Phi, psi and omega in degrees: 000133179285154176298154178292155174304150186303315182297319178296317180296316179300321179295319178299316183291324177296317178296322179296317179077320179231133178246117179288129180252123190234143169243109184249130180259349188225121182296335184288345178265351186301309182292314177301320178297313181299318179294323179295319179294314180298321179299330178270356177101008176257112186241030174221138181213155174239116176267120185275144179277049179258357177228156182288349183259004187303315183289326176292323174300317178301314181300318181293319180294318178301322183284318190256343178228067187296341179285349178276127172276103189251119176245182183230137179244180184057041176275114188247345185225162176293327177298320178293326176302314179298319181295318183287328175294316179298326180281351175096025180296141177281334180199167178233152181221145177231154177285339181223184183254094178256109184303324181293318180294317178297319180296321179293320177298318179296320180298324183267359179076024180268116174304132191221135177241101176286159180274142179224151169212007177220162175301325178297318177302314181298316181299317178295320180295317179296318178300328180277359176096012181266133178241350175242117190236148176271122176268108189214139347281126194299300184290316177300332180284345181133357174072199186296319181298320178295315180299319179300323181290312185283338181275342185305317181293348183248003186300323183291349179269356179079023180285136180230165193226151172240102180283143176212135180114096182089001176272136182209181183301324185287343176239008182301315182298320179299315179296314184293336180285348179277125185302331182280355181274119181276313177201172181238136175276129187237099175278348180282346185292320182223072181290164186303320184294321178290323178295314180297327179280351183066030183273073184293328179297321179293322178294318177299320180296319178295319178296320181295322178295318178295318180298320179297322178292317177301314180297323179298318183281318190248353184085161180274143178272145178284000000 
């Protein structure tokens, strides 16, 4: 299956509001984690390529939890772009702005969000045709006030951001209230300890809390 068109994917992520960011070491937990997130109202996730089983996890989720919009993060090379497209990723994410990787994603039709933390990063990303960018690491880089400052010169271009790094339930509403924020990356939704414990109910509860915040800020979708 080909990735969704970029505009369609962007609409899905905006409606999701929160994207669960996961590092999975065991393929057998992929489907239970995805189902737990969906049960709480979070239907978008980024599986990071930090473990050798990430792409197999993606394949299982695509097959068994089709309502989950599953993308892949930590894409660092053009070869990985090809691998994630072959595995059926809905979108790709990178920690930085690599022009070659972005160009390969565009060639293959993979919606892609490169990482930025400076005005130069944003300028390079816009030149490469990207309008949805990952702000990483968000809080260590200066948080929302810093992003508002560096994003201002590009606001008229319609550039939007997904912050990740230091974002959690207690500051989620503040981030979502900023107009340039498209969605928020959430590693707190399914942390390693809850996954290892198989505590799917706790993950569902965290997802439900995040979903409630998204609905509070943006309203509920029909």
